[in-house]
CSV table of C-alpha atoms and ligand atoms in Angstrom, one decimal:
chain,number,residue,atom,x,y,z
R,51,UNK,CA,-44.5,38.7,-22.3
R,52,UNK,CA,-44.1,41.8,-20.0
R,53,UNK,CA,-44.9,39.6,-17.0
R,54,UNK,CA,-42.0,37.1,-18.1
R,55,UNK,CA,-39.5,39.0,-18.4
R,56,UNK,CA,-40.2,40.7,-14.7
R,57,UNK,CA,-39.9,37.5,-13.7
R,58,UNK,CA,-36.4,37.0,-14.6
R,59,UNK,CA,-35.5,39.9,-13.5
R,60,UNK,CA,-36.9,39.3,-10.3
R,61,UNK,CA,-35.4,35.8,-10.0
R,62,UNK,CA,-31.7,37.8,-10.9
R,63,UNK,CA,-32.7,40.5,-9.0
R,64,UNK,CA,-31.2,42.8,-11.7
R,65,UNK,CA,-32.8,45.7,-13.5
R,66,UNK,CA,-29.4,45.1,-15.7
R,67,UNK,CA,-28.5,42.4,-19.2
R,68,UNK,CA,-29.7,39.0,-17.4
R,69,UNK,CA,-26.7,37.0,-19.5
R,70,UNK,CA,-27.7,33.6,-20.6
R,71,UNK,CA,-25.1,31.5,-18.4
R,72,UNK,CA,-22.3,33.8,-16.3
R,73,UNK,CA,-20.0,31.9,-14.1
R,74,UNK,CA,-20.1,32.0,-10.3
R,75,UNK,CA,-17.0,32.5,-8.5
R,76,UNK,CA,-17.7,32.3,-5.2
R,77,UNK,CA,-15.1,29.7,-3.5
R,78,UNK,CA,-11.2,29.2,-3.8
R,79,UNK,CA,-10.6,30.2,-7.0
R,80,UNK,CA,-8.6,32.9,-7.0
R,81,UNK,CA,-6.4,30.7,-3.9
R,82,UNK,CA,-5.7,28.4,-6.1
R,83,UNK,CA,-4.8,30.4,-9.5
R,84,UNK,CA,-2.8,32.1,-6.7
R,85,UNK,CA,-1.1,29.5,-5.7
R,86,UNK,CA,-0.7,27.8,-9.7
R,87,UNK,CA,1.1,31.2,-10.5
R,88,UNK,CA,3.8,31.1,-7.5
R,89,UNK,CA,4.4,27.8,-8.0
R,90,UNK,CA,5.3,28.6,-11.6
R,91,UNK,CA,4.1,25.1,-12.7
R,92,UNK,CA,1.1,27.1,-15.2
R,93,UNK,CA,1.8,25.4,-17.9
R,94,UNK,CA,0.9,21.5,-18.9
R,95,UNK,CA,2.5,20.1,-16.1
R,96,UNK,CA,1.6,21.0,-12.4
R,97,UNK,CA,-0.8,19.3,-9.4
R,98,UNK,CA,-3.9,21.0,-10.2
R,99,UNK,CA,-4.2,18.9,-13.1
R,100,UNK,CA,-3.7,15.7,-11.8
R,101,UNK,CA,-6.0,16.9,-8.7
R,102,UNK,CA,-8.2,17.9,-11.5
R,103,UNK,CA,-8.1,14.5,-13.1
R,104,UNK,CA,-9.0,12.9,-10.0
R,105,UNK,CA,-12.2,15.1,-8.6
R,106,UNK,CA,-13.1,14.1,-12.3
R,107,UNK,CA,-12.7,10.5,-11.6
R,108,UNK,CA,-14.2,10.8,-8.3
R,109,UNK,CA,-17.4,12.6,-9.6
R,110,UNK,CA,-18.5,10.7,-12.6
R,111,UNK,CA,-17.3,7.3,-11.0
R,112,UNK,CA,-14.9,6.6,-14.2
R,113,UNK,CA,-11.8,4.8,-13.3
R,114,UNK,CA,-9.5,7.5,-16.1
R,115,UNK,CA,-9.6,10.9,-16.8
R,116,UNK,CA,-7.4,12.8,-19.0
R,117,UNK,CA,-7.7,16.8,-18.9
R,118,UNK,CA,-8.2,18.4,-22.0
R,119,UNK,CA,-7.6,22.4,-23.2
R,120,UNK,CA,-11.5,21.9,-24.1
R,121,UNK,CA,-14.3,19.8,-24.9
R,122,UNK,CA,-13.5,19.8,-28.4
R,123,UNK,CA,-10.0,18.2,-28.4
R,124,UNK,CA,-11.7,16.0,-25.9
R,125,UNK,CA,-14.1,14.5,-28.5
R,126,UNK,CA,-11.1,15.0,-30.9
R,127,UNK,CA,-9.3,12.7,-29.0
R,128,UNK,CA,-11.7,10.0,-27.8
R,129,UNK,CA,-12.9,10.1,-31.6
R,130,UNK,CA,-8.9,9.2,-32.3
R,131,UNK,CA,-9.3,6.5,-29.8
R,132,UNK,CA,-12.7,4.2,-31.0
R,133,UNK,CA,-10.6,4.7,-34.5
R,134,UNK,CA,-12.4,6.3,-36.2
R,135,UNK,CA,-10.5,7.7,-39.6
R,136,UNK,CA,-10.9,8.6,-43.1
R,137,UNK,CA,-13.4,8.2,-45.0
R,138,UNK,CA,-15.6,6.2,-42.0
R,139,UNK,CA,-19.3,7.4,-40.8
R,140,UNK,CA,-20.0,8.4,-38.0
R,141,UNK,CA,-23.5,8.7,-36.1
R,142,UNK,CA,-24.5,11.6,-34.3
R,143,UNK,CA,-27.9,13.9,-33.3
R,144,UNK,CA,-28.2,17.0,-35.6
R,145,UNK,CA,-29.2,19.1,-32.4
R,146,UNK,CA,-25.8,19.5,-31.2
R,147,UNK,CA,-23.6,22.0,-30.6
R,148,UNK,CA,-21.4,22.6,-33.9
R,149,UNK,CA,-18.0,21.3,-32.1
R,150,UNK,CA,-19.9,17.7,-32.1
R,151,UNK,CA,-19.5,17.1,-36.1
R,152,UNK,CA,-15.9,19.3,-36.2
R,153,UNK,CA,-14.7,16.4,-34.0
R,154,UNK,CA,-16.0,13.9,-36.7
R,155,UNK,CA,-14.1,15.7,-39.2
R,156,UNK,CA,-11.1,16.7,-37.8
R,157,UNK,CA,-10.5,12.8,-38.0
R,158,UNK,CA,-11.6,12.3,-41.6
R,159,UNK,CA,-14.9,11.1,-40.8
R,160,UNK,CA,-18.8,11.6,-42.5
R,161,UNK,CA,-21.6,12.6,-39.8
R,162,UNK,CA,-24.4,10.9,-40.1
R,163,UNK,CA,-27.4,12.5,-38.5
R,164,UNK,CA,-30.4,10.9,-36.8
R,165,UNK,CA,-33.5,12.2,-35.1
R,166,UNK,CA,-33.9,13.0,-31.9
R,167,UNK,CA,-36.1,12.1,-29.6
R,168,UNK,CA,-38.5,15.1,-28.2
R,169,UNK,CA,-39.3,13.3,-24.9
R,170,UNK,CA,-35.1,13.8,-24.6
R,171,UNK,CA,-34.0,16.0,-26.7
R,172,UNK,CA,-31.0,13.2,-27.3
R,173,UNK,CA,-30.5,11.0,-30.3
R,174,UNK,CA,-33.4,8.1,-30.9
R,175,UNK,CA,-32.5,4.9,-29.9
R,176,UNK,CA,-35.8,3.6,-32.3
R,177,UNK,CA,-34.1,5.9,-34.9
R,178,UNK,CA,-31.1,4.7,-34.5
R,179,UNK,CA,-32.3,1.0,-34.5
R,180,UNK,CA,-34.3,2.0,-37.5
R,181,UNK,CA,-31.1,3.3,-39.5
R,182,UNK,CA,-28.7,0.2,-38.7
R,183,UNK,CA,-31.4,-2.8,-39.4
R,184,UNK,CA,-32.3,-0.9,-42.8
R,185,UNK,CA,-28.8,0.2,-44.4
R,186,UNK,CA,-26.1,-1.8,-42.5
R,187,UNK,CA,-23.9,-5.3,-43.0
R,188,UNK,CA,-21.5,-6.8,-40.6
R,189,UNK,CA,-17.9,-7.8,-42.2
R,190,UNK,CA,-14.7,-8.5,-40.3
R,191,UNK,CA,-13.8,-5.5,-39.1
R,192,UNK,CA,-17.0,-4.3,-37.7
R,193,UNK,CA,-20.2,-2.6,-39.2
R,194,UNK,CA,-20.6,-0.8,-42.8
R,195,UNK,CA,-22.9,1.4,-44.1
R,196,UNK,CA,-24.1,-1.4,-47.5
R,197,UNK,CA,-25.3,2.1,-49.4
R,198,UNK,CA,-22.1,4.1,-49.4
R,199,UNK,CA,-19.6,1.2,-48.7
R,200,UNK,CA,-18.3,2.8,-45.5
R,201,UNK,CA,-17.5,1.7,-41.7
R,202,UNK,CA,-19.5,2.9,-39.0
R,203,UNK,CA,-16.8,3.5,-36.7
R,204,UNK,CA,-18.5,5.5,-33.3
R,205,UNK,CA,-21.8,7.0,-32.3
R,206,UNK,CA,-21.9,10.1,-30.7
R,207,UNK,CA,-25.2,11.0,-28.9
R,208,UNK,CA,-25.7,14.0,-26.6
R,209,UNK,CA,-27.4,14.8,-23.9
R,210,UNK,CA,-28.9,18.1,-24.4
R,211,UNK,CA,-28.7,21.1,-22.5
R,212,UNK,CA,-27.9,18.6,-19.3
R,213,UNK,CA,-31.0,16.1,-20.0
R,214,UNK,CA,-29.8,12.7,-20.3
R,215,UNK,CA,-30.8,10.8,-23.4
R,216,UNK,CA,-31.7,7.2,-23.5
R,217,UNK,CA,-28.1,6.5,-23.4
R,218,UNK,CA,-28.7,2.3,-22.3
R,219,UNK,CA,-30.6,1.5,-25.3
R,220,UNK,CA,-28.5,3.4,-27.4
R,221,UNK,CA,-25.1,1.2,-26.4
R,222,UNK,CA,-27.1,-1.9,-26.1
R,223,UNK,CA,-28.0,-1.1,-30.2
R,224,UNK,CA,-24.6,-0.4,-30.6
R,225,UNK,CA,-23.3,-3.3,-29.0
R,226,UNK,CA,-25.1,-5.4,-31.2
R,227,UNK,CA,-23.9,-3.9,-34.6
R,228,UNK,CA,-20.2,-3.7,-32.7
R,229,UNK,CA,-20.5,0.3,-32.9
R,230,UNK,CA,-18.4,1.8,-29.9
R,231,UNK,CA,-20.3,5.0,-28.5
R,232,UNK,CA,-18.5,8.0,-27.3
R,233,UNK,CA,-20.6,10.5,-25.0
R,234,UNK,CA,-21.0,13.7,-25.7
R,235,UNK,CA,-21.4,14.7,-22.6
R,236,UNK,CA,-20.3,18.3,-22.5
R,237,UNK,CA,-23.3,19.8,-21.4
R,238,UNK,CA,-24.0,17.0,-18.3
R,239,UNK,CA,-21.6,17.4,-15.9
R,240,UNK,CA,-23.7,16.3,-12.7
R,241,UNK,CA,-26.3,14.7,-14.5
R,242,UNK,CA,-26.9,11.2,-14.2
R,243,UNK,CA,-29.1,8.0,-16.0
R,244,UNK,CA,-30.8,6.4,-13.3
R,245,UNK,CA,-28.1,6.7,-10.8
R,246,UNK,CA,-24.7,6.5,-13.0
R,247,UNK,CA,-23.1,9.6,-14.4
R,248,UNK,CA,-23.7,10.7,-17.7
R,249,UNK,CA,-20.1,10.0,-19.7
R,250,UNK,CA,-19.6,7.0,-18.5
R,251,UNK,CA,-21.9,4.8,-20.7
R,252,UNK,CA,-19.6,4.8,-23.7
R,253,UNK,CA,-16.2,3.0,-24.2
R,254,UNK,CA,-15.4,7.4,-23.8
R,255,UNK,CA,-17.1,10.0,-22.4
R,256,UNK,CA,-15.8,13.6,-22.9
R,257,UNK,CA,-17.0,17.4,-20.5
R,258,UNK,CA,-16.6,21.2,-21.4
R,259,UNK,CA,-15.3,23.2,-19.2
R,260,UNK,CA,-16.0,26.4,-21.1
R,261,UNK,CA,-17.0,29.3,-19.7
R,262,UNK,CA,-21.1,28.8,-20.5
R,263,UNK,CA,-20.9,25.8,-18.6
R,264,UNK,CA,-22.7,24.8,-15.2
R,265,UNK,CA,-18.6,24.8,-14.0
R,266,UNK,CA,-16.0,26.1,-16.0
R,267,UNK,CA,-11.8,27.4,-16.1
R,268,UNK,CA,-11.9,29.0,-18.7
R,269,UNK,CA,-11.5,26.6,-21.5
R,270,UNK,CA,-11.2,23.4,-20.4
R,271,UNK,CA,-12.4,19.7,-21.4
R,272,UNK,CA,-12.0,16.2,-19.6
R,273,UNK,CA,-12.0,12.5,-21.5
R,274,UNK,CA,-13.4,9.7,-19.2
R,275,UNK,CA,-13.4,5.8,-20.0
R,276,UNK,CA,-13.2,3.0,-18.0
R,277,UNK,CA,-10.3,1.3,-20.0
R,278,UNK,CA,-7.0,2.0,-18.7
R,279,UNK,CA,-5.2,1.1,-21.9
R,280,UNK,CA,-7.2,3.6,-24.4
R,281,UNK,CA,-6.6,5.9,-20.6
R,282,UNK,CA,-3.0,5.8,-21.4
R,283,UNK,CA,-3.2,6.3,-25.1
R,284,UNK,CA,-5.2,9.5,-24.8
R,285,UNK,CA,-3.2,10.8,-21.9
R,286,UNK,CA,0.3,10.4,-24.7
R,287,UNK,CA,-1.6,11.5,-27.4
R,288,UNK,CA,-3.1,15.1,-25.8
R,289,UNK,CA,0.4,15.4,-24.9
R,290,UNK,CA,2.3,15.2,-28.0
R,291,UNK,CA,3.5,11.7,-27.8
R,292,UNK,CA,6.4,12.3,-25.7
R,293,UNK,CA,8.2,9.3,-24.5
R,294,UNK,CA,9.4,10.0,-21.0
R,295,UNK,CA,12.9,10.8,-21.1
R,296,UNK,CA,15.1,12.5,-18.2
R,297,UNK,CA,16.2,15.0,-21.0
R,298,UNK,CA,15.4,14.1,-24.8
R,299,UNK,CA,13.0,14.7,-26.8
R,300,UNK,CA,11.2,11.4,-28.7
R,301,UNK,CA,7.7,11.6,-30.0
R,302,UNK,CA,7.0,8.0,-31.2
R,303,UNK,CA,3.3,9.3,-33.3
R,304,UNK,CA,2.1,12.4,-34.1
R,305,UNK,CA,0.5,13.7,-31.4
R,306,UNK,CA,-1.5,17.3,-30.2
R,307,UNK,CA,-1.0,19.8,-27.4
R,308,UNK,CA,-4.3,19.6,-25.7
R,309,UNK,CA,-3.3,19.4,-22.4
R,310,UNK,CA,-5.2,21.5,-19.9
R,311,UNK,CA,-2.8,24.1,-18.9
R,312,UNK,CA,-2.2,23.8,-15.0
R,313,UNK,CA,-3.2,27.8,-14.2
R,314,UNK,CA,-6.9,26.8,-16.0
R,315,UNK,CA,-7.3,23.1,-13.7
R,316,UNK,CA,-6.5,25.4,-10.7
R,317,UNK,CA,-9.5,27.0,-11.4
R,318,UNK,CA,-11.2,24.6,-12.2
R,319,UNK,CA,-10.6,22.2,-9.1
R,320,UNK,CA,-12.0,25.5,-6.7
R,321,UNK,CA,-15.1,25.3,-9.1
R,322,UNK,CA,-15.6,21.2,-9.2
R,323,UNK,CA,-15.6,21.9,-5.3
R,324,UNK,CA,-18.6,24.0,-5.6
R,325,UNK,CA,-20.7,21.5,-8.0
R,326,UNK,CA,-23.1,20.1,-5.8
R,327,UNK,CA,-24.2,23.7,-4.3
R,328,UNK,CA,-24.5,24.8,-8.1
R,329,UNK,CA,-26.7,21.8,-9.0
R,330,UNK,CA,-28.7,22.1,-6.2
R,331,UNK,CA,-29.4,25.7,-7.1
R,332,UNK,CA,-29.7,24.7,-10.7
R,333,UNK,CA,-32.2,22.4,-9.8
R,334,UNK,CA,-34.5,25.2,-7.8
R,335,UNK,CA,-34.5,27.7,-10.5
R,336,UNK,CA,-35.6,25.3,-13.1
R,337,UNK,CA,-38.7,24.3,-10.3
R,338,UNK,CA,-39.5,27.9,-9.9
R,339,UNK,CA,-39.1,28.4,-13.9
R,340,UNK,CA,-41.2,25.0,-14.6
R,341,UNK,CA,-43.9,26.2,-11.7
R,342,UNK,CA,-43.9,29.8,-13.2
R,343,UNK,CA,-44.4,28.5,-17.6
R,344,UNK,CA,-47.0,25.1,-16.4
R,345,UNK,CA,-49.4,27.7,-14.5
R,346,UNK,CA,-49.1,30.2,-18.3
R,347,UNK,CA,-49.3,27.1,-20.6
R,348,UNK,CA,-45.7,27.4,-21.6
R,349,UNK,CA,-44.5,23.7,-22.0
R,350,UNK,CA,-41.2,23.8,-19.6
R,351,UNK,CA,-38.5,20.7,-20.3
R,352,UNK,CA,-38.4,18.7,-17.8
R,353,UNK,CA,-35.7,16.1,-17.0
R,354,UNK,CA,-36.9,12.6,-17.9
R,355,UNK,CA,-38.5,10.3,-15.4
R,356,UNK,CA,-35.2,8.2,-15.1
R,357,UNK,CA,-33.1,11.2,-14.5
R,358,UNK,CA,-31.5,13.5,-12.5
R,359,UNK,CA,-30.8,16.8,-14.4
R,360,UNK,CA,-28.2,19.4,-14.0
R,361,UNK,CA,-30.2,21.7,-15.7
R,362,UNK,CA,-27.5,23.4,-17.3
R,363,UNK,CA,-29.2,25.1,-19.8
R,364,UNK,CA,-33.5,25.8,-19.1
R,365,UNK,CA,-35.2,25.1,-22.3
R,366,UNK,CA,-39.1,26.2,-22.7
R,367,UNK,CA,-40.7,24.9,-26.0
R,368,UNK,CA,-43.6,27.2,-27.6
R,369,UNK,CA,-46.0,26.8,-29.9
R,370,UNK,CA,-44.5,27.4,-33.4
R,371,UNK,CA,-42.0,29.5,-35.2
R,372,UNK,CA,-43.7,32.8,-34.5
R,373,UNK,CA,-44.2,32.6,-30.9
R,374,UNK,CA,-40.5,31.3,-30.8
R,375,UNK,CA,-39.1,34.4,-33.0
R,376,UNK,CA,-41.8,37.0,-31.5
R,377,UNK,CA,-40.6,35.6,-27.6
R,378,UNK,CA,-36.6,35.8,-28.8
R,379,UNK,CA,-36.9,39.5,-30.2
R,380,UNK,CA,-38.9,40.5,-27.1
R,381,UNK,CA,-36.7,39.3,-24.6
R,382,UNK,CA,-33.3,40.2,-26.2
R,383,UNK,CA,-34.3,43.7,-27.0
R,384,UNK,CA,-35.0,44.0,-23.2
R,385,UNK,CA,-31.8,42.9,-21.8
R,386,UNK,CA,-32.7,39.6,-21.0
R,387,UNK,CA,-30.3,37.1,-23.2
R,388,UNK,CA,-32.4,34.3,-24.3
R,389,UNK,CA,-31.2,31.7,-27.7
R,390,UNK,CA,-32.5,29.6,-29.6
R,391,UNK,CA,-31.6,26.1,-30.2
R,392,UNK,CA,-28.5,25.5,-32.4
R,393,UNK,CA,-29.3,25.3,-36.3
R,394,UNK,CA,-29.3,21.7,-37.2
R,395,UNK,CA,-26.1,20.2,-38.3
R,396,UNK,CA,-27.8,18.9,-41.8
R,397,UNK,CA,-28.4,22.9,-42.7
R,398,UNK,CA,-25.0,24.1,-42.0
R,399,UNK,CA,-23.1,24.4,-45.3
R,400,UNK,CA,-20.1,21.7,-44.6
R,401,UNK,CA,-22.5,19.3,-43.5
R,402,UNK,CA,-25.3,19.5,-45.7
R,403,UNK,CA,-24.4,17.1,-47.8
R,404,UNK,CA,-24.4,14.3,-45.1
R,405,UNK,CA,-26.7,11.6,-44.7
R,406,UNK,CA,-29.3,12.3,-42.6
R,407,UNK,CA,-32.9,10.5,-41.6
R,408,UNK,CA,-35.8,12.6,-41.6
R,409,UNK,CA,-35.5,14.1,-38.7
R,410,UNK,CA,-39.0,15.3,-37.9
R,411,UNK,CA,-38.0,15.9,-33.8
R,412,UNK,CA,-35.3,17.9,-35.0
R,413,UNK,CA,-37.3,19.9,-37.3
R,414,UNK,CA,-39.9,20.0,-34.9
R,415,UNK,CA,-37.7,21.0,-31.7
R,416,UNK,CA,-35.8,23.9,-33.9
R,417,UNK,CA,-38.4,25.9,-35.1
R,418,UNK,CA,-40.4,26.0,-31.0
R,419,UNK,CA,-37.1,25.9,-28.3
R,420,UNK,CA,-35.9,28.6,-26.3
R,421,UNK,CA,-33.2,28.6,-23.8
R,422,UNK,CA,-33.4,30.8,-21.1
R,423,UNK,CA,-31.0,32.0,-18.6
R,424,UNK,CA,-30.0,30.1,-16.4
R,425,UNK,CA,-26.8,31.3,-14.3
R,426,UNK,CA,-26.5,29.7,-11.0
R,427,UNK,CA,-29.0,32.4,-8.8
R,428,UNK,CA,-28.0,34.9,-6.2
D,256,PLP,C1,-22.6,19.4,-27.0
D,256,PLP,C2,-21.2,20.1,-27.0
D,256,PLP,N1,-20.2,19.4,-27.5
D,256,PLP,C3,-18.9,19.9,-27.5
D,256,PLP,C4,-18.7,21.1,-26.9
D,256,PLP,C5,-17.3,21.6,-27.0
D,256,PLP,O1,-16.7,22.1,-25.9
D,256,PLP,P1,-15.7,23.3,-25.8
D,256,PLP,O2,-16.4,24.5,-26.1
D,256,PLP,O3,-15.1,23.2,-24.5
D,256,PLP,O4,-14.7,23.0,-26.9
D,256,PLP,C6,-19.7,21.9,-26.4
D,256,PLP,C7,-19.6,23.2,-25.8
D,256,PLP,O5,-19.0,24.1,-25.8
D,256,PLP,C8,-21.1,21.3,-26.4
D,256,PLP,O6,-22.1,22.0,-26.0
């Protein structure tokens, strides 16, 4: 363990807390916040947003982008936009981060959660194939659940920790059962499925900008799709439904204040600048980390064979529940900030009463993965 933790340290070159995932600010960042604040423009409206919008655009290859105050009224929102509404199911990966089945509820809806796959980390597609053959019927407005009586309204898979999931098969299923998808892709900003950015799969894809992620202003989210109609929608929706006016104010539906405040896209435009430099550096830690565990025995996760990986978050995976607790307490208690996985969605109290497969990869992942840090290196 001793010889593990020295080499963090030695990778951080820090005798001090190694934190999990810090930010880097090493380019124009403080420029541009600068610049946001004298313009005075630091509220929703202002050209680092629409800037913003567009490295977005330019990045993932998505012909929309709407900025978001986080990745959470980014699902919200693209959620809103499939239609999904009360009482409908909605199916997702119980390894998630928490904000994944909040989304689901915040518009009425019922996670469902399937198993994951442990070659990805991401939801099943032979799960999820499995699940919609067995329990499902077609009617007129799309696909329902022929146990419980309700729609099937979205999918949400993720890709975890950066490591794109099997995200074709997974809308070719749903295209068949007439199931639109919305990526989670929070964690996968510069990670891409055999050459096409992650996000863009779905009819929506949302980002995090938080600041654990690979690039981050703060709080911050982004909504991609491809269709310039839902586009519009979620742009007047995040934005309280005003209808452009010279001077009144009309709403025409309720709508949200979720636009990314100007003074946070400043930031984050002088970070989205950096995001090749981070991901090649991303992408040389997790070598030296994956060289380092393979030559002790330690299973390191490494991106599938069809993907390119931002490695946002370094995963290791060890041999049961023991080694995983004994390796947490021994790391923490010397400064060096390591996690767990998140508990699965199906244990948490508001959710345990949802439907749920049985999820042996879940199980199995939960009890043996460790995340490790993995702030951009000196
Ligand atoms: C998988 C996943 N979904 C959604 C979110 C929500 O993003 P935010 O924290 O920006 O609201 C996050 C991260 O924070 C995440 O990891």
């Amino acid at each position: 363990m001793q010889d593990i933790i020295e080499f963090i340290r030695d990778i951080y070159k820090t005798g001090d807390f190694i934190p999990l995932h810090a930010p880097t600010f090493a380019g124009n960042e403080k420029k541009y916040v600068n610049d946001a604040i004298e313009s005075t423009f630091v509220s929703s409206v202002g050209e680092y947003v629409n800037s913003f919008e567009k490295m977005i655009c330019h990045i993932t290859g998505s012909e929309h982008s709407i900025a978001t105050v986080n990745g959470t009224s980014a699902l919200h929102i693209a959620l809103r936009m499939v239609g999904v509404d009360f009482g409908d199911e909605v199916i997702t990966q119980p390894v998630t981060f928490v904000a994944t089945a909040n989304a689901i509820s915040y518009c009425g809806g019922k996670p469902v959660f399937l198993d994951i796959e442990r070659s990805t980390m991401g939801l099943d597609p032979e799960a999820l194939e499995r699940f919609l053959k067995k329990n499902t019927i077609m009617k007129e407005k799309g696909c329902y659940n022929r146990n419980t009586g309700s729609r099937i309204s979205s999918c949400v898979p993720m890709h975890s920790f950066g490591h794109p999931c099997r995200i074709d098969a997974i809308v070719d299923i749903c295209n068949r059962y007439q199931i639109p998808v919305v990526e989670d892709s929070a964690e996968s900003l510069g990670s891409y499925y055999k050459e096409t950015h992650t996000g863009t799969f779905g009819r929506l894809g949302i980002f995090s900008f938080n600041g654990n992620k690979t690039v981050t202003c703060g709080g911050g989210g982004a909504i991609v799709t491809d269709d310039a109609s839902l586009a519009r929608h979620a742009k007047h929706v995040t934005t309280t439904a005003k209808i452009p006016h010279p001077f009144e104010y009309v709403h025409d539906e309720v709508g949200y204040n979720y636009r990314l405040p100007n003074l946070n896209a400043a930031l984050a435009c002088a970070q989205l600048e950096q995001l090749d430099r981070f991901i090649e550096n991303k992408r040389r830690l997790a070598k030296k980390y994956a060289d380092f565990f393979n030559s002790r025995g330690i299973f390191f996760f490494k991106e599938p064979e069809y993907a390119r990986s931002n490695y946002w978050l370094n995963t290791i995976i060890l041999p049961d529940l023991a080694s995983r607790n004994e390796f947490l307490e021994k790391t923490n208690k010397a400064g060096v900030m390591t996690r767990p996985i998140w508990t699965l969605m199906n244990k948490l109290s508001m959710f345990a009463h949802c439907q749920a497969d049985e999820l042996l990869n879940s199980r199995w992942l939960e009890e043996r993965a460790v995340n490790i840090p993995s702030s951009v290196t000196p």
